[in-house]
Every structure is written in C-alpha cells, then in structure tokens.
PDB file of C-alpha atoms in Angstrom:
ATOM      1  CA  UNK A  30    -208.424 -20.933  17.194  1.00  0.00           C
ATOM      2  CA  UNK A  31    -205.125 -20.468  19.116  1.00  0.00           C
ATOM      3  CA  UNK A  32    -206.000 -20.506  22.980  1.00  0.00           C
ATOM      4  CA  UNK A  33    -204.390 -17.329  24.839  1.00  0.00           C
ATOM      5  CA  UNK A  34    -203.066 -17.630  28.509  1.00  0.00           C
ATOM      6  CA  UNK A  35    -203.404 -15.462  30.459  1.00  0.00           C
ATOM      7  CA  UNK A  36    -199.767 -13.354  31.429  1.00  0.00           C
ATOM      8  CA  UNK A  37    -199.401 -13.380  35.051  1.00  0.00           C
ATOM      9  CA  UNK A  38    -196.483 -10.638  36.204  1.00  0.00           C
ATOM     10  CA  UNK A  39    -194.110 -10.374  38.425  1.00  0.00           C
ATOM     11  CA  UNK A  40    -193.155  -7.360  41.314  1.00  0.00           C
ATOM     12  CA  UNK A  41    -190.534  -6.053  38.662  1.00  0.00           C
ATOM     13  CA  UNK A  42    -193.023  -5.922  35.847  1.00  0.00           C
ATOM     14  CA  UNK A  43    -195.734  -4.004  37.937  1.00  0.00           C
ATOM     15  CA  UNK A  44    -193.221  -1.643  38.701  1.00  0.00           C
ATOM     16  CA  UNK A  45    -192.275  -0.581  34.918  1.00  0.00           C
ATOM     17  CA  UNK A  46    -196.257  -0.605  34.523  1.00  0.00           C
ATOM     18  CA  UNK A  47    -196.593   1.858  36.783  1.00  0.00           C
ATOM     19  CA  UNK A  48    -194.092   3.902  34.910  1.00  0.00           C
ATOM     20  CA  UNK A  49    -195.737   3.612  31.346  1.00  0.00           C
ATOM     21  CA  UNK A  50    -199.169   4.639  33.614  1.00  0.00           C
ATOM     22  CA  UNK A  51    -197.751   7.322  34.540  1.00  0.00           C
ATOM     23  CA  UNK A  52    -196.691   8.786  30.997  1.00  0.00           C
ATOM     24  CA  UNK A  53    -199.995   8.474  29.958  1.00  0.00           C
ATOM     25  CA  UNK A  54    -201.610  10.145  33.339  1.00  0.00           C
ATOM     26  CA  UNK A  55    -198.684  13.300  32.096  1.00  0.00           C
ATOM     27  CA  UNK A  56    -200.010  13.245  28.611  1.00  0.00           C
ATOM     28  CA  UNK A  57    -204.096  13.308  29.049  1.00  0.00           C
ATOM     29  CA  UNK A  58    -203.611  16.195  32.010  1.00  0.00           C
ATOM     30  CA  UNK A  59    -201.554  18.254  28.849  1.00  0.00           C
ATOM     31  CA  UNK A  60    -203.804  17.293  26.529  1.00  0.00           C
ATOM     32  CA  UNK A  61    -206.663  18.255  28.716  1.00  0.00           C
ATOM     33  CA  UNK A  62    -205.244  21.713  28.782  1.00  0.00           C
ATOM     34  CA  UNK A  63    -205.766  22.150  25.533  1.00  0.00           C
ATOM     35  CA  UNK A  64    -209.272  21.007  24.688  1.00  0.00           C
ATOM     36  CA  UNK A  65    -211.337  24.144  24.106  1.00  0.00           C
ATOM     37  CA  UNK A  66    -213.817  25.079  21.191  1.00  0.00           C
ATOM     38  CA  UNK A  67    -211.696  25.770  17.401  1.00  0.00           C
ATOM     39  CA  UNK A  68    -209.133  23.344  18.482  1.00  0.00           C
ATOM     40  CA  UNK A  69    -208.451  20.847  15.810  1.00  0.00           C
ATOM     41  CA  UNK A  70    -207.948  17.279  16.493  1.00  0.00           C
ATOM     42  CA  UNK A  71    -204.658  17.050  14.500  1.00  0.00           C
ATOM     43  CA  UNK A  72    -203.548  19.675  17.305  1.00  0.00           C
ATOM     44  CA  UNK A  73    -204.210  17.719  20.219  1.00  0.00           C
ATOM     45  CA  UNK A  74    -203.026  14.432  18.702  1.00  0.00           C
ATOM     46  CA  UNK A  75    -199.456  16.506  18.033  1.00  0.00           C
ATOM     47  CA  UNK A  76    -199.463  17.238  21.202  1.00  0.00           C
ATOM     48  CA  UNK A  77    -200.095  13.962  23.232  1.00  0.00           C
ATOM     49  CA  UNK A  78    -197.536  12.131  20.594  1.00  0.00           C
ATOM     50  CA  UNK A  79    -195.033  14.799  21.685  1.00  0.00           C
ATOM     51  CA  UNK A  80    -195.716  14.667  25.334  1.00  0.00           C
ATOM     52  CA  UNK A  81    -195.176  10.638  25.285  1.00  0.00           C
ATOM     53  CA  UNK A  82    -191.464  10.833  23.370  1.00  0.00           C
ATOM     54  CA  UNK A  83    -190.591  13.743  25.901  1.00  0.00           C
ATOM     55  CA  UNK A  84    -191.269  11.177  28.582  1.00  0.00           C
ATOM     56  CA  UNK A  85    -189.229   8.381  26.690  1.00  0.00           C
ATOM     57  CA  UNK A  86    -191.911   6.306  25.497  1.00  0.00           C
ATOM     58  CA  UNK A  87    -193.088   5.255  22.611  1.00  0.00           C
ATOM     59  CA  UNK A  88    -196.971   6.098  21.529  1.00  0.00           C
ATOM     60  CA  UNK A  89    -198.448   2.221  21.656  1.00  0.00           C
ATOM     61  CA  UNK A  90    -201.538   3.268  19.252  1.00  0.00           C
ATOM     62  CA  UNK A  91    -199.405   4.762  16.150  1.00  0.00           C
ATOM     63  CA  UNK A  92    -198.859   2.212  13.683  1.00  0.00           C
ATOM     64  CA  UNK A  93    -201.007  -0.402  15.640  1.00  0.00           C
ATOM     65  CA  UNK A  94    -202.317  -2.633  13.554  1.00  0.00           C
ATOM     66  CA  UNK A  95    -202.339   0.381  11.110  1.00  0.00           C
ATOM     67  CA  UNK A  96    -203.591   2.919  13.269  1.00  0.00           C
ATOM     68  CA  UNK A  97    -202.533   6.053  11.950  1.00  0.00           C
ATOM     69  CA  UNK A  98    -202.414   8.361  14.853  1.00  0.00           C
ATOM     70  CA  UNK A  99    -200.920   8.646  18.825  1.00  0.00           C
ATOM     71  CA  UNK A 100    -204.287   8.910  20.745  1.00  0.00           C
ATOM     72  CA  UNK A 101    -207.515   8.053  19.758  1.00  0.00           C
ATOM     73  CA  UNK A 102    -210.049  10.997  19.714  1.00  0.00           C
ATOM     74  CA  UNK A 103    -213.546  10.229  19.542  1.00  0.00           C
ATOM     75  CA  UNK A 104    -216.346  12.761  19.058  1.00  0.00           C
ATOM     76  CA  UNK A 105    -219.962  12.566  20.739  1.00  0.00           C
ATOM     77  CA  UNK A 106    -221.370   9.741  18.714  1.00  0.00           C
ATOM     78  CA  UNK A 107    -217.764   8.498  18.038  1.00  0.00           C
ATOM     79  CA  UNK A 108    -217.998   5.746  21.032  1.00  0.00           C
ATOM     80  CA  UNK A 109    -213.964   4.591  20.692  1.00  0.00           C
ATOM     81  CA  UNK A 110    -210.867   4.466  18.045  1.00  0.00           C
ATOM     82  CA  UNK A 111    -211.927   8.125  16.592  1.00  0.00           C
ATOM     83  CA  UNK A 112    -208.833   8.918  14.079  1.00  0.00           C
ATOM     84  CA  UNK A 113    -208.088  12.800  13.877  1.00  0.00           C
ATOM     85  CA  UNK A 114    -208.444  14.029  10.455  1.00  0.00           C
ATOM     86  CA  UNK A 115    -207.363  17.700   9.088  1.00  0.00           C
ATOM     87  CA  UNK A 116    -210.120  20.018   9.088  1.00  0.00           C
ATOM     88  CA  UNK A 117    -211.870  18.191  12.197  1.00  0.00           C
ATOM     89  CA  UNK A 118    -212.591  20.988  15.143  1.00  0.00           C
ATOM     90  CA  UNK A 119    -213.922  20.528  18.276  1.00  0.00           C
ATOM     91  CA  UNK A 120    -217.208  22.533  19.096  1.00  0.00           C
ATOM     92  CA  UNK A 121    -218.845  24.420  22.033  1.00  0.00           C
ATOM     93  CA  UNK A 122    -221.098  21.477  23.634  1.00  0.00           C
ATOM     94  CA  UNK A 123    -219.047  18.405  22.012  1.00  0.00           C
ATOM     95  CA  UNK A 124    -217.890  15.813  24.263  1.00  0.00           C
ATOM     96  CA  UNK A 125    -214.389  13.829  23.583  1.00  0.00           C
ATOM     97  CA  UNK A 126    -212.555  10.624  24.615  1.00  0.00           C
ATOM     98  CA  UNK A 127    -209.448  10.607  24.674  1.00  0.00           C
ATOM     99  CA  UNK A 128    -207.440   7.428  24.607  1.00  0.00           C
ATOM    100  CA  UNK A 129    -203.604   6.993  24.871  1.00  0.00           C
ATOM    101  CA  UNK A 130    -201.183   4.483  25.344  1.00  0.00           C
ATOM    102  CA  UNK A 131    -197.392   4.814  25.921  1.00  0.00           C
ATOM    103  CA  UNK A 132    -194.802   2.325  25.620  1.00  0.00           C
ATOM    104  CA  UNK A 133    -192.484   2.736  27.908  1.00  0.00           C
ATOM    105  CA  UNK A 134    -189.259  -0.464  28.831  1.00  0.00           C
ATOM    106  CA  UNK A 135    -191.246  -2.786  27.740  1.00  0.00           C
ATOM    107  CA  UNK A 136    -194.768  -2.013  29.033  1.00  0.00           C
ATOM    108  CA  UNK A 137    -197.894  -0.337  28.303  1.00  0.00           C
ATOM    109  CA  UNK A 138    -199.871   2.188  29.603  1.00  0.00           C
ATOM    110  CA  UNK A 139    -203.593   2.724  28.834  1.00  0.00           C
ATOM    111  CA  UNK A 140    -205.971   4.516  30.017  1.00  0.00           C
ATOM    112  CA  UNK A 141    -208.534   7.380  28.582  1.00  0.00           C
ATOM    113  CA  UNK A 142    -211.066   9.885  29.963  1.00  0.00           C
ATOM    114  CA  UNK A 143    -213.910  11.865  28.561  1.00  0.00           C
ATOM    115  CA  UNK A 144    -213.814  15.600  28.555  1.00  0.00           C
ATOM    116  CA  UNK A 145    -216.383  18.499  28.078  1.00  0.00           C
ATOM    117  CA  UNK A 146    -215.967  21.138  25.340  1.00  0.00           C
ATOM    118  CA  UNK A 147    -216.965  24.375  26.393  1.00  0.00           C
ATOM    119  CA  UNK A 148    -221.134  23.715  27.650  1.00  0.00           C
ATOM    120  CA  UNK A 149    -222.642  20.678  27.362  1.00  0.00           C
ATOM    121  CA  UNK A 150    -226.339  19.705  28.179  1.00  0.00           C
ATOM    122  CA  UNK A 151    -227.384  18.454  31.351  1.00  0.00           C
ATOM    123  CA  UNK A 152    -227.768  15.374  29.830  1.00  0.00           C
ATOM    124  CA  UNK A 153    -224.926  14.745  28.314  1.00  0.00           C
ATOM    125  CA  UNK A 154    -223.074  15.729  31.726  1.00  0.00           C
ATOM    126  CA  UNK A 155    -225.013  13.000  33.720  1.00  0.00           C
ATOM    127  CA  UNK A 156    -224.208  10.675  31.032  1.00  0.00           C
ATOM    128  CA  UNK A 157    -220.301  11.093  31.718  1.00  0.00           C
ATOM    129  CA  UNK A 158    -220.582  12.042  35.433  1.00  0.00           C
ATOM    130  CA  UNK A 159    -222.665   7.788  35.543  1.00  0.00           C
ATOM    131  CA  UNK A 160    -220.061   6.301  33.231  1.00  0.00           C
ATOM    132  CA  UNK A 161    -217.525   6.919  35.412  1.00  0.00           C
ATOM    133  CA  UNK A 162    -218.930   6.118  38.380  1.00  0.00           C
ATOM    134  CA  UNK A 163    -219.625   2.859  36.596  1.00  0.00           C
ATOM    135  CA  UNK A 164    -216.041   2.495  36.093  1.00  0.00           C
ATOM    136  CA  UNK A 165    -215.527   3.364  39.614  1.00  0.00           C
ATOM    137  CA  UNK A 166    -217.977   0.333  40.588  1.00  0.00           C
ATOM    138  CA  UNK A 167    -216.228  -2.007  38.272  1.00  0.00           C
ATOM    139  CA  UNK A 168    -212.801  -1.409  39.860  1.00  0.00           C
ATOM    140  CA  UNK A 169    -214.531  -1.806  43.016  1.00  0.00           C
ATOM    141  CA  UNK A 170    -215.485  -5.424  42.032  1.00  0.00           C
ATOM    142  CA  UNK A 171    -212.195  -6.213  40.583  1.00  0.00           C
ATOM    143  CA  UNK A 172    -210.990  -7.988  43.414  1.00  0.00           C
ATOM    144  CA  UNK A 173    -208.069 -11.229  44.169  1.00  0.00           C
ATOM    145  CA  UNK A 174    -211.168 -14.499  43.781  1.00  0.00           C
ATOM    146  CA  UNK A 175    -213.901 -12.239  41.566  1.00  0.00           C
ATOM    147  CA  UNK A 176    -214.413 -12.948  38.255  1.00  0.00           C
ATOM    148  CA  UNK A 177    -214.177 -10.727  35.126  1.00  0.00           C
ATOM    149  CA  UNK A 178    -218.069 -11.047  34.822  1.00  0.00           C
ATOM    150  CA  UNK A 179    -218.682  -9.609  38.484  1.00  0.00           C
ATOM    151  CA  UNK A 180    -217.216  -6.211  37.151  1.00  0.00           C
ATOM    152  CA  UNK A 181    -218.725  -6.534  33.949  1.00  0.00           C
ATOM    153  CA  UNK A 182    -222.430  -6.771  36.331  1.00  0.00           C
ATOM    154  CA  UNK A 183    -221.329  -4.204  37.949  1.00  0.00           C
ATOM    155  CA  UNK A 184    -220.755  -1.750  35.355  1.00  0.00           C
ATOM    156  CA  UNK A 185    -224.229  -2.835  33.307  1.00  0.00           C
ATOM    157  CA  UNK A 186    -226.307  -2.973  35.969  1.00  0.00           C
ATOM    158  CA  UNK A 187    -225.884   0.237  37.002  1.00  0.00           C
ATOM    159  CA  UNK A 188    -225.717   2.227  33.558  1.00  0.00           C
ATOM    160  CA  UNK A 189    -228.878   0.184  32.420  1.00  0.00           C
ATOM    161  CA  UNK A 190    -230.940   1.617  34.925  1.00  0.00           C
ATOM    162  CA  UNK A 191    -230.744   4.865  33.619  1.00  0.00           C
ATOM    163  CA  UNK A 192    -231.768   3.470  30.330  1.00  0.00           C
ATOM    164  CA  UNK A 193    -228.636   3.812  28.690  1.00  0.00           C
ATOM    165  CA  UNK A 194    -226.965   1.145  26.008  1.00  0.00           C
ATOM    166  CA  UNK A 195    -223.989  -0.662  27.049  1.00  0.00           C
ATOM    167  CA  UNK A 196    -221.298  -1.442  24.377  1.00  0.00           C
ATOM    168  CA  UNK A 197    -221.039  -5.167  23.927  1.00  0.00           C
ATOM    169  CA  UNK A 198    -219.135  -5.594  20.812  1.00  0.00           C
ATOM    170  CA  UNK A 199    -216.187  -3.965  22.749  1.00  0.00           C
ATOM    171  CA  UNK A 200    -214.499  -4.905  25.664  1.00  0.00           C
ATOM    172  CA  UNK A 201    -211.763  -3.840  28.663  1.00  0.00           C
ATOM    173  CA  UNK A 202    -208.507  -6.276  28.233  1.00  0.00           C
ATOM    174  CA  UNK A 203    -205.578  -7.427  30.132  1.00  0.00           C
ATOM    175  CA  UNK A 204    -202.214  -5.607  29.205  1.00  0.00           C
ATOM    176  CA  UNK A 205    -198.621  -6.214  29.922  1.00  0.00           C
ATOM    177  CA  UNK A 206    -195.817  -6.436  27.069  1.00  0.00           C
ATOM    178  CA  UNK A 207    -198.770  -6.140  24.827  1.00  0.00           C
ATOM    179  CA  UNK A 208    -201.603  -3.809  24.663  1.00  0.00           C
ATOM    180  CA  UNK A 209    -204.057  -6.346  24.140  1.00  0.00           C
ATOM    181  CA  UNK A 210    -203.863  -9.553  26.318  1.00  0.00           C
ATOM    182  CA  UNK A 211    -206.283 -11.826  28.330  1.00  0.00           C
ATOM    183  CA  UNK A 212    -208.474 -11.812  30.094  1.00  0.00           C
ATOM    184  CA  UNK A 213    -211.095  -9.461  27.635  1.00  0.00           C
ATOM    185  CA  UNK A 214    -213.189  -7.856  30.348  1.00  0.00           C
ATOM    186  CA  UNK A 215    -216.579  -6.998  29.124  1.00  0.00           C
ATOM    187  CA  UNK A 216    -218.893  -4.146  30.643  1.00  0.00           C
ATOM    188  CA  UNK A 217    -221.693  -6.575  30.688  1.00  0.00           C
ATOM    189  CA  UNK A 218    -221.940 -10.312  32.663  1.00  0.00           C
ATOM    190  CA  UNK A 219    -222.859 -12.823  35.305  1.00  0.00           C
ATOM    191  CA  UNK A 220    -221.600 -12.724  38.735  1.00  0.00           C
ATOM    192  CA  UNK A 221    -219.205 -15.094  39.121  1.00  0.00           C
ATOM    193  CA  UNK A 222    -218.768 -15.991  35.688  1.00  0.00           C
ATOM    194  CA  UNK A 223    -215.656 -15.702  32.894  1.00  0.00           C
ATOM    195  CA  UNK A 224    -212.147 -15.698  33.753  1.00  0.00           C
ATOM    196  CA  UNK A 225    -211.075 -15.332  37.672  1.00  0.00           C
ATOM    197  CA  UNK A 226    -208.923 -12.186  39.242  1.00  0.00           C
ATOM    198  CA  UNK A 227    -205.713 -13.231  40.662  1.00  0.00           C
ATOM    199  CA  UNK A 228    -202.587 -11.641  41.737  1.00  0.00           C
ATOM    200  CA  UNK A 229    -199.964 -11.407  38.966  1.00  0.00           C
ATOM    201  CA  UNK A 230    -202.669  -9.837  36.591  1.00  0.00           C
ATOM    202  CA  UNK A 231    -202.700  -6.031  34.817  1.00  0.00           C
ATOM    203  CA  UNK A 232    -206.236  -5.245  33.635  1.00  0.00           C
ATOM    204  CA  UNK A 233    -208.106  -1.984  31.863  1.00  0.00           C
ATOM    205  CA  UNK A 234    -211.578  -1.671  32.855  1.00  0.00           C
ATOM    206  CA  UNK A 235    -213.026   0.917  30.549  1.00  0.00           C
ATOM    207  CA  UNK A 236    -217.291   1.262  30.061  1.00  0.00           C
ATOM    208  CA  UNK A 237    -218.648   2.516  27.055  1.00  0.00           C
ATOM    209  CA  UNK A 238    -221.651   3.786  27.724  1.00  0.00           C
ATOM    210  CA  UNK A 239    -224.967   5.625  25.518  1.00  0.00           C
ATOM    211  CA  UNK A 240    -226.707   8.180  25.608  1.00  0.00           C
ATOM    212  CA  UNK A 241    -229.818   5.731  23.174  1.00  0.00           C
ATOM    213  CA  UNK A 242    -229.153   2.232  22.377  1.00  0.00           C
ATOM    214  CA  UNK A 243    -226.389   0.366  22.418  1.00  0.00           C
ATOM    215  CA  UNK A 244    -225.612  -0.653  18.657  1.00  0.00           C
ATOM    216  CA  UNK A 245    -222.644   0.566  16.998  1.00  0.00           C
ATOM    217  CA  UNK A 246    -221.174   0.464  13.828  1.00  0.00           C
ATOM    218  CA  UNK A 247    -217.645   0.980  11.908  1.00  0.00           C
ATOM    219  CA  UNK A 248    -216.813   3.705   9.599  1.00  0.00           C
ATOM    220  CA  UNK A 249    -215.064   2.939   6.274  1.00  0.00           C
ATOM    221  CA  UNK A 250    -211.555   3.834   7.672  1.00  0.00           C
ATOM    222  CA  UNK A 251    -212.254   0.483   9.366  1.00  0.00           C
ATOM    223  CA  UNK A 252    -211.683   2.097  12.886  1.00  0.00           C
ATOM    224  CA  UNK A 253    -213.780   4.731  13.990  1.00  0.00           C
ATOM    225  CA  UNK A 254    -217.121   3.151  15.804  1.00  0.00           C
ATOM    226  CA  UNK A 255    -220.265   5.304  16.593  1.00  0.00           C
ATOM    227  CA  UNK A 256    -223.342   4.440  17.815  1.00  0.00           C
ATOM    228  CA  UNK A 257    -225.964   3.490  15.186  1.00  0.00           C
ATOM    229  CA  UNK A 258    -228.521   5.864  16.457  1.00  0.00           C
ATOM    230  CA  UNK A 259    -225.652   8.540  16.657  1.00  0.00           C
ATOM    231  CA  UNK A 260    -226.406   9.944  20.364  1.00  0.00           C
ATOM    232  CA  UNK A 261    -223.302  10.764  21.953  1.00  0.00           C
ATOM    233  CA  UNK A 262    -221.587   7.688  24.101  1.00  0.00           C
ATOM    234  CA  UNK A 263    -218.939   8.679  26.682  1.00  0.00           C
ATOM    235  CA  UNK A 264    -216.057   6.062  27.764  1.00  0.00           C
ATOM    236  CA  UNK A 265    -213.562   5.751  30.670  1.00  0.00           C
ATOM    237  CA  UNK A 266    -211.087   4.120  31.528  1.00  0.00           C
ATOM    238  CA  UNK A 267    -208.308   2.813  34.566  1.00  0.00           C
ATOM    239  CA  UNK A 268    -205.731   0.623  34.249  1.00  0.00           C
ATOM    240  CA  UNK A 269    -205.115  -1.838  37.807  1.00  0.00           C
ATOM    241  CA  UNK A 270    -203.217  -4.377  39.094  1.00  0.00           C
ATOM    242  CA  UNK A 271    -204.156  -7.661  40.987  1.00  0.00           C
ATOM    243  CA  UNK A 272    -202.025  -8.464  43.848  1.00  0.00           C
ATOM    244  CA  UNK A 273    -201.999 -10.742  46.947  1.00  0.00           C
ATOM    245  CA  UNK A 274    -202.748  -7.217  49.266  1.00  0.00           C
ATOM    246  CA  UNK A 275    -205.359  -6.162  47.146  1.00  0.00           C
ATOM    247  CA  UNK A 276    -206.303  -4.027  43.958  1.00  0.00           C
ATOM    248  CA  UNK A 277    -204.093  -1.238  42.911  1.00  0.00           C
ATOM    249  CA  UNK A 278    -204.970   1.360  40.414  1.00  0.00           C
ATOM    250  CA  UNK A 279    -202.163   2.426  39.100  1.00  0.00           C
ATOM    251  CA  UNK A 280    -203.955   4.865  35.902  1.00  0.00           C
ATOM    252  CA  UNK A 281    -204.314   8.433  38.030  1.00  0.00           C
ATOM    253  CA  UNK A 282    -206.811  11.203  36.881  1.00  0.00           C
ATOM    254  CA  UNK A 283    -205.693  13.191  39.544  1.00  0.00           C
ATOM    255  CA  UNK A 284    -203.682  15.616  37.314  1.00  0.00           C
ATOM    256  CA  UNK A 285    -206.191  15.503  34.684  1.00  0.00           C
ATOM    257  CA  UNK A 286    -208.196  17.005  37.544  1.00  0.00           C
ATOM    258  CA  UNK A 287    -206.241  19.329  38.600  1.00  0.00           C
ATOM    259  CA  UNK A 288    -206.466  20.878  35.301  1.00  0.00           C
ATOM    260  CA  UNK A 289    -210.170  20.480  35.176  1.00  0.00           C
ATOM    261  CA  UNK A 290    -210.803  21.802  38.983  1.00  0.00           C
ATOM    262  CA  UNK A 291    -211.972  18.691  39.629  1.00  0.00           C
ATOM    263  CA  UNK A 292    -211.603  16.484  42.783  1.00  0.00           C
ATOM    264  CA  UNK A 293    -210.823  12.788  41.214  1.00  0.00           C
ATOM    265  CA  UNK A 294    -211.210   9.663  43.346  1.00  0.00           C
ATOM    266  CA  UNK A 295    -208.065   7.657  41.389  1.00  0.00           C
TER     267      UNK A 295
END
C-alpha cells in the first residue's frame, strides 16, 4: 500500500482555489436555472460542461478515471456519481444532486448541492433541509487542532437521530492539484480521532444522507451508487480551507440561492 501525505498549500495556492470554487459556484447557480420537470439530464450536463469552458476551466469529472460526463447527476435513490444517459428526464417530485468540478490553473473546484424538482413530499424536503444543516455542523467542527473524525461525529450524530442512514462506504476528501487527496473525511467518527486539521489544508465535506438505511450499491456502469432499499438519499457539499485565522469556506451557494429564492448561510 503506498502511504499518501497529506498536501499542505501555500497563500498562492488558496488563492487559485478560490478561483476554480468559484467556476463551479457560476455553473450549479446556471444549472439550477434550468432544473424543472421534462428536462433531460443530457441537457443540464451540456450545459454545466459549457458554463465551466466559458469560465476557462476545464470540467475535472469528464474523462476521470473514465467518467463519461461533466457533472454528476444523481436521481432520488441515486446517492452520488449518477451518469446522464439519453432518454433520462427529470420528474415533478424528483430530487437531484448535482456535482461539479472545474479545473481551473492548476486547481480544483468541488462542490455539489441537492435541488427540488417541481413538489416534493414533506419528507423528502426535511430530508435535504437536515442534510445540509449537517453539512453546516461539520464545517462548523472543521477547525485549526480538530480532527477529521470530530466533523465526521458531527455530521452522524445529528442525521442519525432522525433515523436516517449515513453513507459509510463514501467519504469527503482533501483536494488541491488533484481532486482526490488526503485526508478522506468520512460523515461518520470519533471525536478526536483520524487525521488532524491544520492550516495549509483544502478539504470537501459533503454528507450523504437516507431517507431508509444506509446500504448502497453500484450499478453495472460501475459508477452510479443508490441506496439498496432505493429511498431517495440527498448529498451536499462545501469545499474549505484551513488556515492559521480560522476556517474559510470558499464553495458559495449564495447564487445558487439567489436563483432558488433562497437565503444561503455560505
């Protein structure tokens, strides 16, 4: 097993993060405009790749390790990595993640959100409205001396009282000059347990959260994931920064809100 270090950045690298961040934050808030009963997936995938080259970057998910589109769409039970496929149309009372990344000088950006198509139950609603606040929690115990299993408490803790299943097979991950990089950052953990917070590091914190239990399992197209008992799952996710002043989020859902109506914290 080869042992990953951790990728500590500098000033000048957390300034072209911000940048790739804020491609993405451009291209959910367009692709949010769009997301409305009849459209079809290949539509709003067209649309977020375009929106990401307009800006200069490149999409980070299209050709990753074989992935075949820009953003990954996933469908009520489709927890993460959905791929859109011709003749797939989103539905009056569906609920969709999506996930994008841009490459942009260097960096990445990564973030996602889950939206609402047209009405959705009451209980679907309270399932996205608490896995974001769980997200909210986690960044709030992603700070300079905690440990990546503090946010991970955080996050389960909360969700499991409602009697929802969190994700453990799948994780939130450092990021930098590549998409994936230490420390893995589960949504489950110990207090003070797992690898330590400290200024220099880029991390996504991004629960995954069911409606039933918690087991998942892949489709043939060895990407999409849905939960075994196929009951919708919702997942968020923010993209920070560690420094020596304190925790910056630098992922913003603030336009994707102002397209929604929606007041958003970050």
């Amino acid at each position: 097993m080869t042992f990953r270090r951790i990728k500590y950045k500098s000033e000048a690298d957390f300034a072209k993060l911000r940048e790739s961040a804020k491609v993405v934050a451009v291209t959910l808030a367009e692709v949010a405009k769009n997301i409305k009963p009849g459209v079809p997936l290949t539509y709003l995938d067209s649309i977020g790749e375009q929106c990401i080259r307009d800006h200069h970057a490149i999409p980070s998910f299209k050709g990753y390790e074989g992935f075949p589109a820009a953003l990954c769409l996933s469908v009520n039970d489709v927890v993460v990595h959905g791929i859109p496929k011709a003749g797939d149309v989103l539905r009056d009372g569906d609920i969709i993640s999506v996930d994008c990344g841009a490459l942009l000088d260097g960096f990445h950006g990564d973030f996602a959100y889950t939206f609402a198509v047209g009405e959705v139950s009451e209980e679907v609603r309270l399932l996205m409205d608490r896995t974001k606040e769980s997200l909210m929690l986690g960044i709030k115990a992603a700070m300079n001396g905690n440990t990546v299993g503090d946010i991970g408490h955080a996050v389960e803790t909360y969700c499991e009282q409602f009697g929802y299943g969190v994700v453990r097979e799948l994780c939130g991950h450092g990021i930098g000059r590549e998409m994936h990089e230490r420390p893995d950052i589960p949504n489950y953990g110990r207090p003070h347990s797992g690898d330590r917070l400290q200024p220099g590091m880029c991390i996504c914190i991004e629960p995954m959260i069911t409606l039933g239990k918690r087991q998942i399992y892949i489709e043939n197209d060895g990407w999409t994931i849905h939960t075994k008992d196929r009951l919708p799952a919702a997942h968020y996710e923010h993209q920070l920064i560690i420094t020596d002043k304190g925790t910056e989020v630098i992922s913003s859902y603030k336009q994707i809100g102002e397209v929604l109506g929606t007041n958003e914290l970050y």
